[in-house]
Amino acid sequence: MSAEERAWHALSRLSYGPRSAELQDLQRLGPQAWLEQFLASQLRGSAGGQVLPDAVLTRLQGLETLGLSQAQLFDRYQEARRLARLQAAASAGSAPAAEQASRRELVRPILAQAAEQRLLRALHSSAQLEEQLLEFWFNHFNVFAGKGPVAALVGSYEREAVRPHLWGRFRQMLGATAKHPAMLFYLDNAQSVAPGFRPPARLADEQVARPRGLNENYARELMELHTLGVDGGYSQADVTELARMLTGWTVDVRGPQGRGTGELFEFAARRHDTGPKQWLGRPVTARGQAEGEWALDVLASHPATARHLSRKLAQAFVADEPPEALVAELSAKFLSSGGDLRAWVQTLLSSEHFWQREHLHSKFKTPYQYLLSTLRVLDAQPQDVQPLLGALAQAGMPLYGAATPDGYKNVASAWLNPEALSQRIQWLSRLNERTAGVDRSARRGPVLLRSLGPWLGEATRTVVAAEPAEMQLALLLGSPDFMRR
């Protein structure tokens, strides 16, 4: 790539697209100086100074549920269930309908505020690479807000299990996600117990973490998706043995009287399978919680994990079919650094493969990426994010709404189809100053056409420039060039 192409490649691939300030800085500094400054600031991330404007920080501080602990969030979910039962009993109505109404009143605001903070950070943060990595890792360790208590806990999961570890070591993030109640509920490990376990009478009620026997869901996804990969060299017997090792990793659901107001993870020794085990060809002695911790150590440092994660990173940031040489380069750094994620990402950005010209504009934007890039290029200041969340849902990518553990795909084949393109055009037609705080005046199109010139192909520039000024903005944002990154 030329220096100008490298700058545009970094701006579109390592951020959610330019705002006018970035375009002005690029023009003022020149591509090479701007690129050096940009890469240095992105690798510093949130440690490099103020990340969000004061107005956005003030707005986030007003979202009261962001400051609630796991226990307080879970108690709100439990309160919604309790009120539902009372309402159903008092009115002789439908218990599911009453529970849905209570969830709307007590749980939906928690989920709405979590989604608002995610969009505001992605839209306004100067640490754009950090926001991209948050999206990548949340998707990797996906939890679904539509399952039970996860709706109340998903924001806490993102804040506590994913975001703090973006620049740390993979083992730290792996352990944090494994112990967070959102994951324990989503993949059912909260209910997994040793075969033959008999709960005390006080636990044999309608508690959400009541024992249900050995459950292999989390153990399977831990190896298949989170670490080794589907071809990582393990067997079904290894899944079962790992599930046994993780029995007792559960959630304390005793309520405020029993556990205080902090984190909910609990190792319940009475639920743990203490029998002998054989996992990945190694004997496992009974050590309680330490069995699971040791398994996470092994998985986090396994060569198959290094390759699986490296291919996913290269696919997300370079190409749908990433170069094998790049995957090998990333895998080697992952292993030699002990899973140091900062060193791993630095290796990606310093690799010649990232900067090969064939990868310029090679990635098709997901609905989430397209929405954010559109808002950023328009310098949008949305006061109400609900229409934006609705647009994501209509596009098949509701925030926190991937039902399956593998999360959302980031390849063109998942999103490039006539219906998806039509939905993007429809959303553009509805985008206005009232919903997103954007300037849609006739002058906006020609201004953007000039400032985005190097980012657009000659055919797009020619077609858009030939149309009336009032049509140029919609044509530019709906062009094939703008839908790629």
Coordinates of C-alpha atoms in Angstrom, one line a residue:
M1 CA 0.0 0.0 0.0
S2 CA 1.0 3.6 -0.5
A3 CA 1.3 5.8 2.6
E4 CA -2.2 7.2 1.9
E5 CA -3.7 3.8 1.5
R6 CA -2.1 2.6 4.7
A7 CA -3.6 5.5 6.6
W8 CA -7.1 4.9 5.2
H9 CA -6.7 1.1 5.8
A10 CA -5.9 1.8 9.5
L11 CA -8.7 4.2 9.8
S12 CA -11.3 1.9 8.4
R13 CA -10.0 -1.4 9.8
L14 CA -8.8 -0.4 13.3
S15 CA -11.7 1.9 14.1
Y16 CA -15.4 2.2 13.3
G17 CA -14.6 4.7 10.6
P18 CA -13.6 8.4 10.6
R19 CA -15.2 11.4 12.2
S20 CA -14.6 14.8 10.7
A21 CA -11.9 15.5 13.3
E22 CA -9.9 12.4 12.1
L23 CA -10.3 13.5 8.4
Q24 CA -9.0 17.0 9.3
D25 CA -6.0 15.6 11.2
L26 CA -5.2 13.3 8.3
Q27 CA -5.2 16.2 5.9
R28 CA -3.3 18.5 8.2
L29 CA -0.5 16.0 9.2
G30 CA -0.2 14.0 6.0
P31 CA -0.7 10.2 5.8
Q32 CA 2.6 9.0 7.2
A33 CA 2.8 11.3 10.2
W34 CA -0.9 10.7 10.9
L35 CA -0.6 6.9 10.7
E36 CA 2.3 6.8 13.2
Q37 CA 0.4 9.0 15.6
F38 CA -2.8 7.0 15.2
L39 CA -1.2 3.6 15.7
A40 CA 0.7 4.7 18.8
S41 CA -2.5 6.1 20.4
Q42 CA -4.5 3.0 19.6
L43 CA -2.0 0.6 21.1
R44 CA -1.9 2.7 24.3
G45 CA -5.7 2.4 24.4
S46 CA -7.5 3.8 27.4
A47 CA -4.2 4.2 29.2
G48 CA -3.3 7.0 26.8
G49 CA -5.5 9.7 28.3
Q50 CA -9.1 10.9 28.0
V51 CA -11.0 8.4 25.9
L52 CA -14.6 9.9 26.0
P53 CA -15.8 13.5 25.7
D54 CA -17.0 15.0 29.0
A55 CA -20.6 15.1 27.7
V56 CA -20.5 11.3 27.1
L57 CA -18.9 10.6 30.5
T58 CA -21.7 12.6 32.1
R59 CA -24.3 10.7 30.2
L60 CA -22.8 7.4 31.2
Q61 CA -22.7 8.4 34.9
G62 CA -26.4 9.0 34.7
L63 CA -27.0 5.3 33.8
E64 CA -27.6 4.0 37.4
T65 CA -27.6 0.3 36.6
L66 CA -24.0 0.4 35.4
G67 CA -22.8 0.8 39.0
L68 CA -24.8 -2.1 40.4
S69 CA -22.9 -5.3 41.5
Q70 CA -23.6 -8.7 40.1
A71 CA -25.6 -9.5 43.2
Q72 CA -27.7 -6.4 43.0
L73 CA -28.5 -7.0 39.3
F74 CA -29.4 -10.6 40.0
D75 CA -31.7 -9.5 42.8
R76 CA -33.6 -7.3 40.4
Y77 CA -34.1 -10.3 38.1
Q78 CA -35.3 -12.3 41.1
E79 CA -37.6 -9.5 42.2
A80 CA -39.1 -9.5 38.7
R81 CA -39.8 -13.3 39.0
R82 CA -41.3 -12.9 42.5
L83 CA -43.6 -10.1 41.4
A84 CA -44.7 -12.1 38.4
R85 CA -45.7 -15.0 40.6
L86 CA -47.6 -12.7 42.9
Q87 CA -49.4 -10.9 40.0
A88 CA -50.3 -14.2 38.4
A89 CA -51.7 -15.6 41.7
A90 CA -53.7 -12.4 42.5
S91 CA -55.3 -12.2 39.1
A92 CA -55.5 -15.9 38.3
G93 CA -53.8 -14.9 35.1
S94 CA -51.0 -16.4 33.0
A95 CA -47.7 -16.7 35.0
P96 CA -45.6 -16.4 31.8
A97 CA -47.4 -13.2 30.8
A98 CA -47.0 -11.8 34.3
E99 CA -43.3 -12.6 34.3
Q100 CA -42.9 -10.9 30.9
A101 CA -44.5 -7.8 32.3
S102 CA -42.3 -7.8 35.4
R103 CA -39.2 -8.3 33.2
R104 CA -40.2 -5.3 31.1
E105 CA -40.4 -3.2 34.2
L106 CA -37.4 -4.3 36.2
V107 CA -35.0 -6.1 33.8
R108 CA -35.4 -4.3 30.4
P109 CA -34.0 -1.0 31.7
I110 CA -30.8 -2.8 32.8
L111 CA -30.3 -4.3 29.4
A112 CA -31.2 -1.0 27.7
Q113 CA -28.6 0.9 29.7
A114 CA -25.9 -1.8 29.0
A115 CA -26.7 -1.4 25.2
E116 CA -26.6 2.4 25.5
Q117 CA -23.1 2.5 27.1
R118 CA -21.8 0.0 24.5
L119 CA -23.0 2.2 21.6
L120 CA -21.9 5.4 23.1
R121 CA -18.4 4.1 23.8
A122 CA -18.0 2.6 20.3
L123 CA -19.3 5.8 18.7
H124 CA -17.4 8.4 20.7
S125 CA -14.3 6.7 22.2
S126 CA -10.9 7.8 20.9
A127 CA -9.6 4.3 21.8
Q128 CA -11.3 2.8 18.7
L129 CA -9.1 -0.3 18.5
E130 CA -10.1 -1.1 22.1
E131 CA -13.8 -0.9 21.1
Q132 CA -13.1 -3.2 18.2
L133 CA -11.3 -5.7 20.4
L134 CA -14.2 -5.5 22.9
E135 CA -16.6 -6.5 20.1
F136 CA -14.2 -9.3 19.0
W137 CA -13.8 -10.8 22.5
F138 CA -17.4 -10.4 23.5
N139 CA -18.4 -12.3 20.3
H140 CA -15.8 -14.9 21.1
F141 CA -17.1 -15.4 24.6
N142 CA -20.7 -14.8 23.6
V143 CA -23.6 -14.9 26.1
F144 CA -27.2 -14.4 25.0
A145 CA -29.4 -11.8 26.8
G146 CA -32.5 -13.8 26.0
K147 CA -31.8 -16.6 28.4
G148 CA -33.0 -16.2 31.9
P149 CA -31.0 -13.9 34.2
V150 CA -28.4 -13.1 31.5
A151 CA -30.4 -10.1 30.4
A152 CA -29.8 -8.5 33.8
L153 CA -26.1 -9.6 33.9
V154 CA -24.8 -9.1 30.3
G155 CA -23.7 -5.5 30.9
S156 CA -21.8 -6.6 34.0
Y157 CA -20.3 -9.4 32.0
E158 CA -19.0 -7.0 29.4
R159 CA -17.7 -4.6 32.0
E160 CA -16.1 -7.1 34.4
A161 CA -15.2 -10.2 32.4
V162 CA -14.2 -8.8 29.0
R163 CA -13.3 -5.1 29.0
P164 CA -10.7 -5.1 31.8
H165 CA -8.6 -7.9 30.1
L166 CA -8.4 -6.6 26.5
W167 CA -4.7 -5.8 26.9
G168 CA -3.9 -8.4 29.5
R169 CA -3.3 -12.1 29.2
F170 CA -5.7 -14.5 27.6
R171 CA -5.8 -16.7 30.7
Q172 CA -7.1 -13.8 32.8
M173 CA -10.0 -13.2 30.4
L174 CA -10.7 -16.9 30.1
G175 CA -11.0 -17.2 33.9
A176 CA -13.1 -14.1 34.3
T177 CA -15.6 -15.3 31.7
A178 CA -15.7 -18.8 33.2
K179 CA -16.7 -17.5 36.6
H180 CA -19.1 -14.8 35.6
P181 CA -22.7 -15.6 36.4
A182 CA -23.8 -14.6 32.9
M183 CA -21.7 -17.4 31.4
L184 CA -22.5 -19.8 34.2
F185 CA -26.3 -19.3 33.5
Y186 CA -26.0 -19.1 29.7
L187 CA -24.2 -22.4 29.3
D188 CA -25.8 -24.1 32.3
N189 CA -22.7 -24.8 34.4
A190 CA -24.5 -23.2 37.3
Q191 CA -26.8 -26.2 37.4
S192 CA -24.1 -28.9 36.7
V193 CA -23.5 -31.3 39.6
A194 CA -21.8 -34.6 40.2
P195 CA -24.0 -37.6 39.1
G196 CA -26.1 -38.7 42.0
F197 CA -26.0 -35.4 43.9
R198 CA -29.0 -34.9 46.1
P199 CA -29.6 -31.2 47.0
P200 CA -30.7 -30.2 50.5
A201 CA -34.4 -29.4 50.8
R202 CA -33.8 -25.7 50.8
L203 CA -32.2 -25.8 47.4
A204 CA -34.8 -28.1 45.8
D205 CA -37.2 -25.3 44.9
E206 CA -37.5 -23.0 42.0
Q207 CA -34.1 -21.3 42.3
V208 CA -32.6 -20.6 38.9
A209 CA -29.4 -22.5 39.8
R210 CA -31.1 -25.7 41.1
P211 CA -29.1 -28.9 40.4
R212 CA -30.0 -30.8 37.3
G213 CA -27.2 -33.4 37.0
L214 CA -24.0 -33.3 35.0
N215 CA -24.2 -30.7 32.2
E216 CA -21.6 -30.7 29.4
N217 CA -22.7 -27.4 27.6
Y218 CA -20.0 -25.2 29.0
A219 CA -17.2 -27.8 28.9
R220 CA -18.0 -28.4 25.2
E221 CA -18.0 -24.8 24.2
L222 CA -15.0 -24.0 26.4
M223 CA -12.9 -26.4 24.2
E224 CA -14.6 -26.1 20.8
L225 CA -15.2 -22.3 20.7
H226 CA -13.2 -20.6 23.5
T227 CA -9.9 -22.4 23.3
L228 CA -8.8 -25.4 21.2
G229 CA -11.2 -25.2 18.3
V230 CA -13.4 -27.8 16.8
D231 CA -10.3 -29.6 15.4
G232 CA -8.3 -29.2 18.6
G233 CA -7.6 -32.9 19.2
Y234 CA -10.0 -33.7 22.0
S235 CA -12.8 -36.3 22.2
Q236 CA -16.3 -36.5 23.5
A237 CA -14.9 -38.3 26.6
D238 CA -12.7 -35.3 27.2
V239 CA -15.8 -33.1 27.1
T240 CA -17.5 -35.3 29.8
E241 CA -14.4 -35.3 32.0
L242 CA -13.9 -31.6 31.8
A243 CA -17.6 -31.1 32.7
R244 CA -17.0 -33.3 35.8
M245 CA -13.9 -31.2 36.7
L246 CA -16.1 -28.1 36.5
T247 CA -18.9 -29.4 38.7
G248 CA -19.4 -27.1 41.6
W249 CA -18.6 -23.9 39.6
T250 CA -21.9 -22.2 40.2
V251 CA -23.7 -19.1 41.3
D252 CA -24.7 -18.1 44.8
V253 CA -28.4 -17.5 44.6
R254 CA -29.2 -17.3 48.3
G255 CA -30.2 -13.7 48.2
P256 CA -28.9 -10.6 50.1
Q257 CA -29.3 -12.2 53.5
G258 CA -27.0 -15.1 52.6
R259 CA -24.2 -13.6 50.5
G260 CA -23.9 -9.8 50.7
T261 CA -23.7 -7.7 47.6
G262 CA -20.6 -8.6 45.7
E263 CA -19.7 -11.2 43.0
L264 CA -21.9 -14.3 42.6
F265 CA -19.4 -17.0 41.7
E266 CA -19.2 -19.8 44.2
F267 CA -17.4 -23.1 44.2
A268 CA -19.8 -25.4 45.9
A269 CA -17.7 -28.4 47.0
R270 CA -20.8 -30.4 47.8
R271 CA -21.7 -30.4 44.1
H272 CA -18.3 -31.3 42.9
D273 CA -17.5 -34.7 41.4
T274 CA -14.5 -36.0 43.4
G275 CA -14.0 -39.2 41.5
P276 CA -10.9 -40.0 39.4
K277 CA -10.8 -38.5 35.9
Q278 CA -8.8 -38.7 32.7
W279 CA -8.6 -35.6 30.6
L280 CA -6.6 -35.0 27.4
G281 CA -4.6 -38.1 28.2
R282 CA -3.7 -37.0 31.7
P283 CA -4.9 -38.3 35.0
V284 CA -6.7 -35.8 37.2
T285 CA -6.6 -36.2 41.0
A286 CA -9.4 -34.8 43.2
R287 CA -8.5 -31.1 44.0
G288 CA -11.8 -29.4 44.1
Q289 CA -11.9 -26.0 42.4
A290 CA -8.2 -26.4 41.5
E291 CA -9.1 -29.0 38.9
G292 CA -11.0 -26.5 36.9
E293 CA -8.3 -23.8 37.3
W294 CA -5.7 -26.2 36.1
A295 CA -7.8 -27.1 33.1
L296 CA -8.0 -23.4 32.2
D297 CA -4.2 -23.1 32.5
V298 CA -3.8 -26.0 30.1
L299 CA -6.3 -24.7 27.6
A300 CA -5.0 -21.2 27.7
S301 CA -1.4 -22.3 26.8
H302 CA -2.3 -25.0 24.3
P303 CA -0.8 -24.7 20.7
A304 CA -4.3 -25.5 19.3
T305 CA -5.7 -22.6 21.3
A306 CA -3.0 -20.3 19.9
R307 CA -3.9 -21.3 16.3
H308 CA -7.6 -21.1 16.8
L309 CA -7.5 -17.6 18.3
S310 CA -5.0 -16.4 15.8
R311 CA -7.1 -17.4 12.9
K312 CA -10.1 -15.7 14.4
L313 CA -8.1 -12.5 15.0
A314 CA -6.7 -12.5 11.5
Q315 CA -10.2 -13.2 10.0
A316 CA -11.7 -10.3 12.0
F317 CA -9.0 -7.7 11.1
V318 CA -7.4 -8.9 7.8
A319 CA -9.5 -11.2 5.5
D320 CA -12.3 -13.7 5.6
E321 CA -9.7 -16.3 4.5
P322 CA -6.6 -15.0 6.3
P323 CA -3.1 -15.9 5.1
E324 CA -1.7 -19.0 6.8
A325 CA 1.6 -17.3 7.2
L326 CA 0.0 -14.6 9.3
V327 CA -1.9 -17.2 11.4
A328 CA 1.4 -18.9 12.1
E329 CA 3.1 -15.7 13.0
L330 CA 0.4 -14.8 15.4
S331 CA 0.3 -18.2 16.9
A332 CA 4.0 -18.2 17.6
K333 CA 3.7 -14.8 19.4
F334 CA 0.7 -16.0 21.4
L335 CA 2.7 -18.9 22.7
S336 CA 6.1 -17.2 23.2
S337 CA 4.4 -14.3 25.1
G338 CA 2.3 -16.5 27.4
G339 CA -0.9 -15.3 25.8
D340 CA 0.0 -11.6 26.2
L341 CA -2.8 -10.0 24.2
R342 CA -1.1 -6.6 23.7
A343 CA 2.0 -8.3 22.2
W344 CA -0.3 -10.4 20.1
V345 CA -2.2 -7.4 18.6
Q346 CA 1.1 -5.5 18.1
T347 CA 2.3 -8.5 16.1
L348 CA -0.8 -8.3 13.9
L349 CA -0.3 -4.6 13.2
S350 CA 3.5 -4.9 12.5
S351 CA 3.0 -7.8 10.2
E352 CA 3.5 -7.2 6.4
H353 CA 0.4 -9.3 5.9
F354 CA -1.9 -6.7 7.5
W355 CA -0.7 -4.1 5.1
Q356 CA -0.9 -6.1 1.8
R357 CA -2.8 -4.2 -0.8
E358 CA -5.1 -7.1 -1.6
H359 CA -6.7 -6.6 1.9
L360 CA -7.6 -3.0 1.3
H361 CA -11.5 -2.8 1.4
S362 CA -11.6 -6.6 1.5
K363 CA -13.9 -6.9 4.6
F364 CA -17.7 -6.4 4.3
K365 CA -19.1 -4.5 7.3
T366 CA -21.4 -6.3 9.7
P367 CA -24.7 -4.4 10.5
Y368 CA -23.1 -3.3 13.8
Q369 CA -20.0 -1.9 12.0
Y370 CA -22.0 -0.3 9.2
L371 CA -24.3 1.5 11.7
L372 CA -21.4 2.8 13.7
S373 CA -19.3 3.9 10.7
T374 CA -22.4 5.7 9.3
L375 CA -23.0 7.6 12.5
R376 CA -19.3 8.5 12.9
V377 CA -18.8 9.8 9.4
L378 CA -21.9 12.0 10.0
D379 CA -20.6 13.2 13.4
A380 CA -23.9 11.9 14.9
Q381 CA -24.8 12.8 18.4
P382 CA -27.7 10.5 19.1
Q383 CA -29.8 11.3 22.2
D384 CA -31.9 8.2 21.9
V385 CA -30.2 4.9 21.0
Q386 CA -33.4 2.9 20.9
P387 CA -33.9 3.5 17.1
L388 CA -30.3 2.4 16.6
L389 CA -30.9 -0.8 18.5
G390 CA -34.0 -1.4 16.6
A391 CA -32.1 -1.0 13.3
L392 CA -29.6 -3.6 14.5
A393 CA -32.4 -6.0 15.4
Q394 CA -34.1 -5.5 12.1
A395 CA -30.8 -6.3 10.4
G396 CA -30.5 -9.6 12.2
M397 CA -27.8 -8.5 14.6
P398 CA -29.5 -7.3 17.9
L399 CA -27.0 -6.2 20.4
Y400 CA -26.4 -9.0 23.0
G401 CA -28.8 -11.1 20.9
A402 CA -26.7 -13.9 19.4
A403 CA -28.5 -16.9 20.6
T404 CA -25.8 -19.5 19.9
P405 CA -22.5 -19.7 21.7
D406 CA -20.5 -19.0 18.5
G407 CA -21.8 -15.4 18.4
Y408 CA -22.1 -13.4 15.2
K409 CA -20.1 -14.1 12.1
N410 CA -17.8 -11.5 10.8
V411 CA -17.5 -12.8 7.2
A412 CA -19.2 -11.4 4.1
S413 CA -21.1 -14.6 3.4
A414 CA -23.1 -14.0 6.6
W415 CA -24.3 -10.5 5.7
L416 CA -23.9 -9.8 2.0
N417 CA -27.3 -10.6 0.5
P418 CA -30.1 -8.6 -1.2
E419 CA -32.3 -8.4 1.9
A420 CA -29.5 -7.1 4.1
L421 CA -28.5 -4.5 1.6
S422 CA -32.2 -3.4 1.3
Q423 CA -32.4 -3.0 5.0
R424 CA -29.4 -0.8 5.1
I425 CA -30.9 1.5 2.5
Q426 CA -34.1 1.6 4.4
W427 CA -32.3 2.6 7.5
L428 CA -30.5 5.4 5.7
S429 CA -33.8 6.7 4.5
R430 CA -35.1 6.9 8.1
L431 CA -31.9 8.4 9.5
N432 CA -32.6 12.0 10.4
E433 CA -31.7 14.7 12.8
R434 CA -34.4 13.8 15.3
T435 CA -33.2 10.2 15.8
A436 CA -29.4 10.6 15.4
G437 CA -28.5 14.2 15.6
V438 CA -26.9 14.4 12.1
D439 CA -26.6 17.1 9.5
R440 CA -28.5 15.9 6.4
S441 CA -28.4 19.2 4.5
A442 CA -27.7 19.2 0.8
R443 CA -24.2 20.4 1.4
R444 CA -23.3 17.4 3.4
G445 CA -23.0 15.0 0.5
P446 CA -20.5 17.0 -1.6
V447 CA -18.4 17.7 1.6
L448 CA -18.1 14.1 2.4
L449 CA -17.4 13.1 -1.2
R450 CA -14.4 15.4 -1.2
S451 CA -13.1 14.3 2.3
L452 CA -13.6 10.6 1.7
G453 CA -12.3 10.7 -1.9
P454 CA -9.3 8.4 -1.3
W455 CA -11.5 5.9 0.4
L456 CA -13.9 5.6 -2.5
G457 CA -13.3 4.0 -5.9
E458 CA -13.3 6.0 -9.1
A459 CA -16.6 4.5 -10.2
T460 CA -18.3 5.5 -7.0
R461 CA -16.9 9.0 -7.0
T462 CA -18.0 9.5 -10.6
V463 CA -21.6 8.2 -10.1
V464 CA -22.1 10.2 -6.9
A465 CA -20.7 13.4 -8.2
A466 CA -23.0 13.3 -11.2
E467 CA -26.1 13.3 -9.1
P468 CA -27.8 16.4 -7.5
A469 CA -26.2 17.5 -4.2
E470 CA -29.3 16.5 -2.1
M471 CA -28.9 12.9 -3.3
Q472 CA -25.2 12.5 -2.9
L473 CA -25.1 11.7 0.9
A474 CA -27.5 8.8 0.6
L475 CA -25.7 7.5 -2.5
L476 CA -22.3 7.7 -0.8
L477 CA -23.4 5.9 2.4
G478 CA -25.3 3.3 0.4
S479 CA -22.4 2.7 -2.0
P480 CA -20.5 -0.7 -2.2
D481 CA -17.3 1.1 -1.2
F482 CA -18.8 2.5 2.0
M483 CA -20.2 -0.9 3.0
R484 CA -16.6 -2.3 3.0
R485 CA -13.8 -1.6 5.4

